[in-house]
Coordinates of C-alpha atoms in Angstrom, one line a residue:
Chain A
M12 CA 78.7 149.6 50.2
A13 CA 78.0 146.9 52.9
A14 CA 74.7 146.1 51.4
Y15 CA 75.8 144.5 48.2
G16 CA 74.6 141.0 48.1
A17 CA 74.9 138.2 45.6
G18 CA 72.9 137.5 42.7
A19 CA 71.1 140.9 41.3
T20 CA 73.6 142.9 43.0
N21 CA 76.3 141.3 41.3
R22 CA 74.6 141.4 38.0
R23 CA 74.5 145.1 38.3
L24 CA 78.0 145.1 39.4
T25 CA 79.9 142.9 36.6
G26 CA 77.6 145.3 34.3
H27 CA 77.5 142.2 31.7
G28 CA 74.2 140.8 32.7
S29 CA 75.1 137.7 33.9
S30 CA 76.8 136.6 37.0
P31 CA 80.6 136.1 37.4
G32 CA 79.7 132.4 38.2
L33 CA 78.1 132.0 34.8
R34 CA 81.2 133.7 32.9
F35 CA 83.7 131.7 35.0
T36 CA 82.0 128.4 34.1
V37 CA 81.9 129.7 30.4
Y38 CA 85.7 130.6 30.5
A39 CA 86.9 127.3 32.5
I40 CA 84.6 125.2 30.0
L41 CA 86.7 127.0 26.9
S42 CA 90.2 126.5 28.9
I43 CA 89.7 122.6 29.3
V44 CA 88.1 122.7 25.7
V45 CA 91.8 124.4 24.5
M46 CA 93.7 122.3 26.6
V47 CA 92.4 119.1 25.6
F48 CA 93.0 119.9 21.9
D49 CA 96.4 121.8 22.6
Q50 CA 97.5 118.3 24.3
R51 CA 96.0 116.0 21.4
G52 CA 97.8 118.6 18.7
G53 CA 94.9 119.4 16.7
W54 CA 93.5 122.7 15.5
V55 CA 94.6 124.7 18.3
K56 CA 97.7 124.6 16.6
E57 CA 97.2 127.3 14.3
I58 CA 95.5 129.2 17.2
R59 CA 99.0 128.5 18.5
F60 CA 100.7 130.0 15.5
L61 CA 98.9 132.8 15.4
L62 CA 99.2 133.9 18.9
Q63 CA 102.9 133.5 18.6
A64 CA 102.7 136.0 15.9
A65 CA 101.0 138.2 17.8
A66 CA 103.3 137.7 20.7
Y67 CA 106.5 138.3 18.8
P68 CA 106.8 142.2 19.5
L69 CA 106.6 141.6 23.2
Q70 CA 108.8 139.0 23.2
L71 CA 110.9 140.9 21.2
A72 CA 110.8 143.9 24.0
V73 CA 110.9 141.7 26.9
S74 CA 114.6 140.3 25.4
S75 CA 115.7 144.1 24.8
P76 CA 117.4 144.4 27.7
T77 CA 119.7 141.4 27.1
T78 CA 120.3 142.8 23.5
A79 CA 120.9 146.1 24.9
W80 CA 123.5 144.4 27.2
A81 CA 125.2 142.5 24.7
W82 CA 125.3 145.4 22.1
I83 CA 127.1 147.4 24.5
R84 CA 129.2 145.0 25.2
E85 CA 130.3 144.3 21.6
S86 CA 130.8 148.3 21.3
V87 CA 132.9 148.5 24.0
E88 CA 135.2 145.7 22.8
T89 CA 138.3 147.1 21.8
R90 CA 140.1 147.2 18.6
E91 CA 142.5 144.6 19.8
E92 CA 140.0 142.3 20.9
L93 CA 138.3 142.6 17.8
R94 CA 141.5 142.2 15.3
A95 CA 142.6 139.0 17.6
E96 CA 138.9 137.5 17.1
N97 CA 138.9 138.2 13.3
E98 CA 142.3 136.8 13.3
R99 CA 141.0 133.4 14.7
L100 CA 138.3 133.2 12.7
R101 CA 140.5 133.4 9.8
V102 CA 142.5 130.4 10.6
R103 CA 139.7 128.7 11.8
E104 CA 137.5 129.5 8.2
S105 CA 140.8 128.2 5.9
G106 CA 140.9 125.1 8.0
L107 CA 137.3 124.4 7.3
A108 CA 137.7 125.5 3.7
L109 CA 140.2 122.8 3.4
R110 CA 138.1 120.4 5.0
A111 CA 135.2 121.2 3.0
L112 CA 137.2 120.5 -0.2
N113 CA 137.6 116.8 0.8
Y114 CA 134.2 116.3 2.0
E115 CA 132.8 116.0 -1.3
G116 CA 135.3 113.4 -2.1
L117 CA 134.9 111.5 1.5
A118 CA 131.1 111.2 1.0
R119 CA 131.2 109.6 -2.5
E120 CA 134.2 107.0 -1.5
N121 CA 132.1 106.1 1.4
A122 CA 129.3 105.7 -0.1
Q123 CA 131.3 103.3 -2.7
L124 CA 132.9 101.5 0.1
R125 CA 129.7 100.8 2.2
G126 CA 128.3 99.9 -1.2
L127 CA 125.0 101.5 0.1
A128 CA 125.1 104.5 -2.0
H129 CA 121.3 104.6 -1.8
A130 CA 120.8 104.0 2.0
L131 CA 123.4 106.1 3.6
P132 CA 121.7 108.8 6.2
P133 CA 121.0 111.9 5.4
I134 CA 123.4 114.9 5.4
A135 CA 122.8 118.2 6.1
D136 CA 121.8 120.1 2.7
R137 CA 121.4 123.7 4.0
W138 CA 121.2 125.7 7.0
L139 CA 120.0 128.9 8.3
A140 CA 121.5 130.7 11.1
G141 CA 119.2 131.7 13.7
E142 CA 119.4 134.7 16.4
I143 CA 118.6 133.5 19.8
I144 CA 115.8 136.0 21.0
S145 CA 115.8 134.8 24.8
V146 CA 116.8 131.5 26.6
E147 CA 115.3 129.8 29.4
L148 CA 117.7 127.6 31.4
T149 CA 115.7 126.2 34.8
T150 CA 115.4 122.6 36.0
L151 CA 112.4 122.0 34.6
R152 CA 112.5 124.2 31.2
Q153 CA 115.3 124.5 28.6
R154 CA 114.1 126.1 25.9
M155 CA 115.3 128.8 23.6
L156 CA 113.6 131.8 21.2
L157 CA 115.1 132.3 17.8
N158 CA 114.1 135.0 15.3
R159 CA 113.1 132.2 12.6
G160 CA 109.5 130.8 11.6
T161 CA 107.4 129.4 9.0
T162 CA 108.3 132.1 7.0
N163 CA 112.1 131.2 6.5
G164 CA 110.6 127.5 6.0
V165 CA 111.4 126.5 9.6
F166 CA 109.0 123.4 10.7
E167 CA 108.3 121.5 13.7
G168 CA 110.7 118.9 14.3
Q169 CA 113.9 120.4 12.8
A170 CA 116.9 119.8 14.4
V171 CA 119.3 123.1 15.6
L172 CA 122.9 122.8 15.9
D173 CA 125.7 124.8 16.8
D174 CA 129.3 124.9 15.7
A175 CA 130.6 122.2 18.4
G176 CA 127.2 120.1 18.3
L177 CA 123.5 119.3 18.4
L178 CA 121.3 121.7 20.5
G179 CA 117.7 120.7 20.5
Q180 CA 114.9 121.0 18.0
T181 CA 112.3 123.2 17.0
I182 CA 108.7 122.5 19.3
H183 CA 106.4 125.6 18.4
V184 CA 107.0 127.0 15.4
G185 CA 105.6 130.8 14.9
P186 CA 105.6 132.7 11.7
W187 CA 108.8 135.0 12.7
S188 CA 109.9 132.9 16.0
T189 CA 110.6 129.6 17.1
E190 CA 110.9 127.8 20.3
V191 CA 113.5 125.2 20.6
I192 CA 113.4 122.4 22.9
L193 CA 117.1 121.8 23.8
I194 CA 118.4 118.5 24.7
T195 CA 119.2 119.1 28.2
D196 CA 115.3 119.7 28.6
P197 CA 114.1 117.1 31.0
E198 CA 111.2 116.5 28.7
H199 CA 113.7 115.8 25.6
A200 CA 115.8 112.7 25.2
V201 CA 117.6 112.2 21.6
P202 CA 118.7 108.4 20.7
V203 CA 122.7 108.5 20.8
Q204 CA 125.2 105.9 19.8
I205 CA 128.8 106.0 21.6
E206 CA 131.3 106.3 19.1
R207 CA 133.7 104.2 20.7
T208 CA 131.6 100.9 20.6
G209 CA 128.5 101.8 18.4
L210 CA 126.2 100.9 21.6
R211 CA 122.8 102.5 21.5
T212 CA 121.1 104.2 24.0
I213 CA 119.3 107.4 24.9
A214 CA 120.6 110.4 26.2
V215 CA 117.7 112.2 28.2
G216 CA 117.7 115.9 29.1
A217 CA 119.1 116.7 32.8
G218 CA 117.3 120.1 33.2
N219 CA 121.1 121.7 33.3
E220 CA 122.5 123.3 30.8
S221 CA 125.7 121.0 31.2
A222 CA 124.3 117.9 31.8
L223 CA 122.5 114.9 29.9
A224 CA 121.8 111.7 31.6
L225 CA 121.7 108.3 30.1
P226 CA 119.5 106.4 32.3
Y227 CA 119.5 103.0 30.0
L228 CA 122.9 101.5 30.4
P229 CA 123.1 98.6 32.2
A230 CA 125.5 98.5 34.7
N231 CA 128.0 96.3 32.7
A232 CA 128.2 98.3 29.6
D233 CA 131.1 99.7 27.9
V234 CA 131.1 103.1 28.4
K235 CA 134.0 105.3 30.3
R236 CA 134.7 108.8 30.7
G237 CA 135.7 110.9 27.7
D238 CA 133.5 108.8 25.6
L239 CA 131.8 110.8 22.7
L240 CA 128.0 110.1 22.1
N241 CA 127.1 110.7 18.6
T242 CA 123.5 110.9 17.4
S243 CA 122.0 107.3 16.3
G244 CA 119.5 108.4 13.6
L245 CA 116.9 106.5 15.3
G246 CA 113.7 108.5 15.8
G247 CA 113.8 110.1 12.3
V248 CA 114.5 113.6 13.6
F249 CA 118.3 114.0 14.0
P250 CA 120.4 112.0 11.4
A251 CA 122.8 109.9 12.2
G252 CA 126.4 110.8 13.2
Y253 CA 126.3 114.4 14.4
P254 CA 128.3 115.4 17.9
V255 CA 126.0 115.5 21.2
A256 CA 128.2 115.3 23.9
R257 CA 131.0 113.5 25.9
V258 CA 130.8 111.2 28.9
E259 CA 131.5 112.9 32.4
E260 CA 131.0 110.6 34.8
V261 CA 130.3 107.2 35.0
H262 CA 128.8 105.6 38.7
R263 CA 128.1 101.9 38.8
D264 CA 126.5 101.1 42.3
A265 CA 126.6 97.6 42.9
I266 CA 122.5 97.3 44.1
Q267 CA 121.6 99.2 41.3
P268 CA 120.8 97.1 37.8
L269 CA 121.5 99.9 35.4
A270 CA 124.8 102.3 35.5
Q271 CA 124.0 106.4 36.0
V272 CA 126.1 108.2 33.6
R273 CA 126.3 111.9 33.3
A274 CA 127.2 113.5 30.0
V275 CA 128.2 117.0 28.7
P276 CA 126.5 118.6 26.1
L277 CA 129.2 119.8 23.5
A278 CA 126.9 122.5 22.1
H279 CA 128.0 126.0 23.9
I280 CA 124.5 126.4 25.1
E281 CA 125.3 128.9 27.2
S282 CA 127.2 130.8 25.1
D283 CA 125.6 130.9 22.1
R284 CA 123.9 133.4 20.1
E285 CA 123.6 132.3 16.8
V286 CA 122.4 128.7 16.4
A287 CA 122.3 126.6 12.9
L288 CA 118.8 125.4 11.7
V289 CA 119.2 122.3 9.5
W290 CA 118.0 120.7 6.7
F291 CA 118.6 117.4 5.9
V292 CA 118.9 115.9 2.4
D293 CA 118.9 112.1 2.0
E294 CA 121.4 110.5 0.2
R295 CA 119.7 109.3 -2.6
A296 CA 118.5 113.0 -3.8
K297 CA 121.8 114.2 -3.0
N298 CA 123.3 111.4 -5.7
A299 CA 120.7 112.2 -8.1
A300 CA 121.5 116.1 -7.6
L301 CA 124.9 115.4 -8.1
Q302 CA 124.3 113.3 -11.2
S303 CA 122.1 115.7 -12.8
Q304 CA 124.8 118.2 -12.4
L305 CA 126.5 116.5 -15.1
A306 CA 123.6 117.5 -17.3
P307 CA 123.6 120.4 -19.2
H308 CA 120.7 122.3 -17.0
P309 CA 121.5 121.1 -13.7
D310 CA 119.5 122.8 -11.6
T311 CA 115.8 122.4 -12.2
P312 CA 116.5 118.6 -12.4
A313 CA 118.3 118.5 -9.1
S314 CA 115.8 120.6 -7.3
A315 CA 112.8 118.7 -8.7
A316 CA 114.5 115.0 -7.5
A317 CA 115.5 116.4 -3.9
A318 CA 111.9 117.7 -3.5
S319 CA 109.6 114.8 -4.8
T320 CA 112.0 112.6 -2.6
P321 CA 110.6 112.7 0.7
A322 CA 113.0 111.1 3.8
A323 CA 113.9 108.0 2.4
A324 CA 114.4 107.0 6.1
P325 CA 112.8 103.3 5.7
L326 CA 115.3 102.5 3.5
A327 CA 118.2 103.4 5.5
P328 CA 120.0 100.7 7.7
G329 CA 119.6 102.5 11.0
A330 CA 116.1 103.6 10.1
A331 CA 115.1 100.6 10.3
A332 CA 114.4 100.7 13.4
T333 CA 112.4 103.7 13.2
A334 CA 109.2 102.1 14.2
A335 CA 110.7 101.0 17.6
T336 CA 110.7 104.8 18.5
P337 CA 112.3 105.2 22.0
P338 CA 109.8 105.3 24.5
A339 CA 111.2 108.0 26.4
A340 CA 111.0 110.2 23.5
P341 CA 107.1 110.4 23.0
A342 CA 106.9 113.9 21.0
K343 CA 110.0 113.7 19.6
A344 CA 110.1 110.9 17.3
K345 CA 107.8 112.2 14.6
V346 CA 109.4 111.6 11.1
T347 CA 108.9 115.0 9.3
P348 CA 108.7 113.8 5.5
K349 CA 108.2 117.3 4.8
T350 CA 110.8 118.9 2.5
P351 CA 111.1 122.1 3.1
P352 CA 110.6 124.8 0.3
K353 CA 113.7 124.6 -2.2
S354 CA 114.0 128.1 -2.7
E355 CA 118.0 127.5 -3.3
P356 CA 119.4 125.0 -5.4
P357 CA 120.3 122.1 -2.9
D358 CA 123.9 122.3 -3.5
D359 CA 124.5 125.7 -2.9
A360 CA 124.5 125.5 1.1
A361 CA 127.3 128.3 1.1
D362 CA 124.6 130.6 -0.6
A363 CA 121.9 129.4 2.1
V364 CA 124.1 130.5 4.9
E365 CA 123.4 133.8 6.3
Chain B
M16 CA 76.1 154.2 35.1
N17 CA 78.5 157.2 34.8
A18 CA 80.8 154.9 36.6
R19 CA 81.1 152.4 34.0
A20 CA 82.8 155.1 31.6
R21 CA 85.4 156.0 34.7
E22 CA 86.7 152.6 34.7
P23 CA 90.4 152.9 34.2
R24 CA 90.6 150.6 31.1
G25 CA 93.7 152.1 30.0
R26 CA 95.5 151.9 32.9
L27 CA 94.4 148.0 33.6
L28 CA 95.7 147.2 30.1
L29 CA 98.8 149.1 30.7
T30 CA 99.6 147.6 34.3
L31 CA 98.7 144.0 33.1
A32 CA 101.2 144.5 30.0
L33 CA 103.9 145.5 32.5
A34 CA 103.1 142.8 35.0
L35 CA 102.9 140.1 32.1
F36 CA 106.6 141.7 30.9
L37 CA 107.9 141.5 34.4
S38 CA 106.3 137.9 34.3
V39 CA 108.7 136.6 31.2
V40 CA 111.9 138.5 31.3
P41 CA 114.7 136.6 31.7
L42 CA 116.2 136.1 35.1
P43 CA 118.8 134.4 36.5
A44 CA 117.7 130.8 37.5
N45 CA 117.8 131.2 41.5
L46 CA 116.1 134.7 41.2
D47 CA 113.8 133.0 38.7
A48 CA 112.6 130.8 41.3
V49 CA 111.3 133.3 43.6
R50 CA 110.4 135.7 41.0
P51 CA 106.2 136.4 42.3
A52 CA 103.5 136.1 39.9
F53 CA 103.3 139.7 39.0
L54 CA 100.4 138.9 36.4
T55 CA 98.3 137.1 38.9
L56 CA 98.6 139.8 41.7
T57 CA 97.7 142.4 38.9
V58 CA 94.8 140.5 38.0
I59 CA 93.8 140.2 41.4
Y60 CA 94.0 143.6 42.2
W61 CA 91.8 144.8 39.3
S62 CA 89.3 142.3 39.9
V63 CA 89.0 143.5 43.5
A64 CA 89.4 147.2 42.2
A65 CA 87.2 147.5 39.5
P66 CA 85.4 144.3 39.0
R67 CA 83.5 145.7 36.2
A68 CA 86.6 146.0 34.2
G69 CA 88.7 143.8 35.5
G70 CA 87.5 140.2 36.1
I71 CA 87.3 136.9 34.7
A72 CA 87.4 137.6 30.9
I73 CA 90.5 139.4 31.8
G74 CA 92.1 136.6 34.0
W75 CA 91.4 134.6 31.3
F76 CA 93.1 136.4 28.2
S77 CA 96.1 137.5 30.6
G78 CA 96.4 133.6 31.3
L79 CA 96.2 132.6 27.8
A80 CA 99.1 135.5 27.0
L81 CA 101.3 133.7 29.8
D82 CA 100.7 130.2 28.2
V83 CA 101.8 131.5 25.0
F84 CA 104.8 133.2 26.1
Q85 CA 105.7 130.2 28.1
G86 CA 105.1 127.7 25.9
S87 CA 102.9 126.0 28.2
L88 CA 100.0 124.3 27.4
L89 CA 97.4 126.7 26.1
G90 CA 94.4 127.4 28.6
E91 CA 96.5 126.0 31.4
H92 CA 97.8 129.9 32.8
A93 CA 93.9 131.1 31.6
L94 CA 92.0 128.6 33.6
A95 CA 94.1 129.3 36.7
L96 CA 93.9 132.8 36.4
S97 CA 90.1 133.3 35.4
L98 CA 89.7 131.3 38.7
V99 CA 91.8 133.6 40.9
A100 CA 89.7 136.3 39.1
Y101 CA 86.4 134.7 39.6
I102 CA 87.3 134.5 43.3
A103 CA 88.3 138.0 43.7
V104 CA 85.6 139.7 42.0
R105 CA 83.2 137.3 44.3
E106 CA 84.8 138.6 47.3
H107 CA 86.3 142.0 46.5
Q108 CA 83.9 143.5 49.0
K109 CA 85.4 141.5 51.6
V110 CA 88.7 142.1 50.6
R111 CA 88.5 145.9 49.9
A112 CA 87.1 145.9 53.7
K113 CA 90.4 144.3 55.0
H114 CA 93.7 145.8 56.1
V115 CA 96.2 145.4 53.5
F116 CA 98.1 142.9 55.6
Q117 CA 95.2 140.9 55.9
Q118 CA 94.7 141.4 52.1
S119 CA 98.1 139.8 52.0
L120 CA 96.8 136.6 53.4
M121 CA 93.8 136.4 51.1
V122 CA 96.0 136.9 48.2
L123 CA 98.2 134.1 49.9
G124 CA 95.3 132.1 49.3
A125 CA 94.3 132.9 46.2
L126 CA 98.0 132.1 44.9
V127 CA 98.1 128.9 46.4
I128 CA 94.8 128.2 44.5
Y129 CA 96.4 129.4 41.6
E130 CA 99.7 127.5 41.9
C131 CA 97.6 124.0 42.7
V132 CA 95.5 124.5 39.6
L133 CA 98.8 124.6 37.2
F134 CA 100.2 121.6 39.7
A135 CA 97.1 119.3 38.9
I136 CA 97.1 120.5 35.0
D137 CA 100.9 120.0 34.7
G138 CA 100.5 116.4 36.4
W139 CA 97.7 115.3 34.4
T140 CA 99.3 116.2 30.9
G141 CA 102.8 115.1 32.4
H142 CA 104.3 118.4 31.4
T143 CA 106.3 119.7 34.4
L144 CA 107.0 123.4 34.3
F145 CA 108.1 124.1 38.1
G146 CA 110.0 122.4 40.3
P147 CA 109.4 122.3 44.4
L148 CA 111.1 125.9 44.8
H149 CA 108.4 127.2 42.4
W150 CA 106.0 127.2 45.6
L151 CA 108.0 130.0 47.0
Q152 CA 106.5 132.3 44.6
I153 CA 103.2 132.1 46.4
V154 CA 105.4 133.5 49.6
T155 CA 107.3 136.3 47.9
G156 CA 103.7 137.3 46.3
A157 CA 101.8 137.7 49.2
L158 CA 104.9 139.6 50.5
L159 CA 104.5 141.4 47.4
W160 CA 100.9 142.7 47.8
P161 CA 101.3 145.5 50.0
V162 CA 103.7 147.1 47.5
A163 CA 101.8 146.1 44.5
A164 CA 98.7 147.4 45.8
A165 CA 99.8 150.5 46.6
L166 CA 101.7 151.2 43.4
L167 CA 98.6 150.1 41.3
T168 CA 96.5 152.5 43.5
R169 CA 98.3 155.3 42.6
S170 CA 98.2 154.3 38.9
H171 CA 94.2 155.3 38.8
A172 CA 92.1 157.5 41.1
P173 CA 91.8 155.7 44.6
R174 CA 88.2 154.3 44.5
W175 CA 87.9 152.4 47.7
E176 CA 90.4 154.0 50.1
S177 CA 88.1 157.2 51.1

């Protein structure tokens, strides 16, 4: 055994006719090429897409203990608990139905009042419920894997919400699964607006599922505990007006030029089991759809209008600043003009909910 | 040349899949910080025990799988793991000759190299995958080595003990 040396014996040992050094060099170069292209976002994306498809079964297997635990917990829930939950949901549902009745009217009235019927921010058009397969909540990565992918029309940079607020956006999309970067991921930044004052700033993830940082507010900025932060619509990924977080703590230090502000996300990041992937339609297409509904054959022209109008973001007043993308949101600020495949007519949002 | 037919390829793939599972299965945050690099240990083991079946290619593909699962830069873990596998294949004679606790020290060194490669790539690309606590994994990995090696040895006919 001790007689083995380098060179020829290694060749015999490895049995592949080449030395480990050579093979390592080849693999190292291959890794570097792949890394460079993955970083720049080129063709490696398609490879990743395929690999993600291949990885999906194992990802399901990996999450199976969690799923099994949830299933067990659910099946031992008593009848009483289920009944109480049912009751609660019923009350909530009727409340929501009432609000939905108001919604169309309010939207039109709002458009009239602002006189900007063609330049309103996009609104949710249809959404798709996705189940969370696994969640990764560490200081440096806050990610989540959903059981939806391109076969469901999911695209990269799509907004993900839950019933309470903004959760994040899709980052790697596979055929059946999607990785979501949460707003609390330290690599994620979301442009927000303080509801009370209209002040715009950027909320950066703090690597903690219950904290966002607002690092760009000057010490004299008008912000206080309890302020609600909405999406500002800048950056083009998230439309304006969706709730993101509530300010929890404002710390002003005399020697610091910036205030240290901490906000708590409204979305239930820790307890969610289902989230909504949202498609937004711009108001112009929506209006076209509304009008063509008065026509005898509403569906076809409506969907055609919605599909043929890519994001009208440059028209929107807020989005005029799209070019001035916040520097802290490098990968996030992609405007995605891709209109998703319209399998359903755009106004049948209720049908699209699964 | 019959030796090649006896290479435990099936066992190797099975244990690698298991190690990958252990590496990506969700854990509570404080446990996650000290989770040993199961996949790295397994790759080292097979590179030492069966350098013909294991080795650089196995390390590379395992690393690529890890990249897909962790959503890290594609090729990052692949490079680090193939480097570790290369070192293990080169030094497998020396490692085999050592007592298992001395092997632990060598594994510690390999894990340091592994983490440094990842750390460097993270630094260059501006992504951050790990916090400072992550370096504890090197220690837990090295501590786990005697157990892992014993278990993995049991998974196939012991080739170097006798």
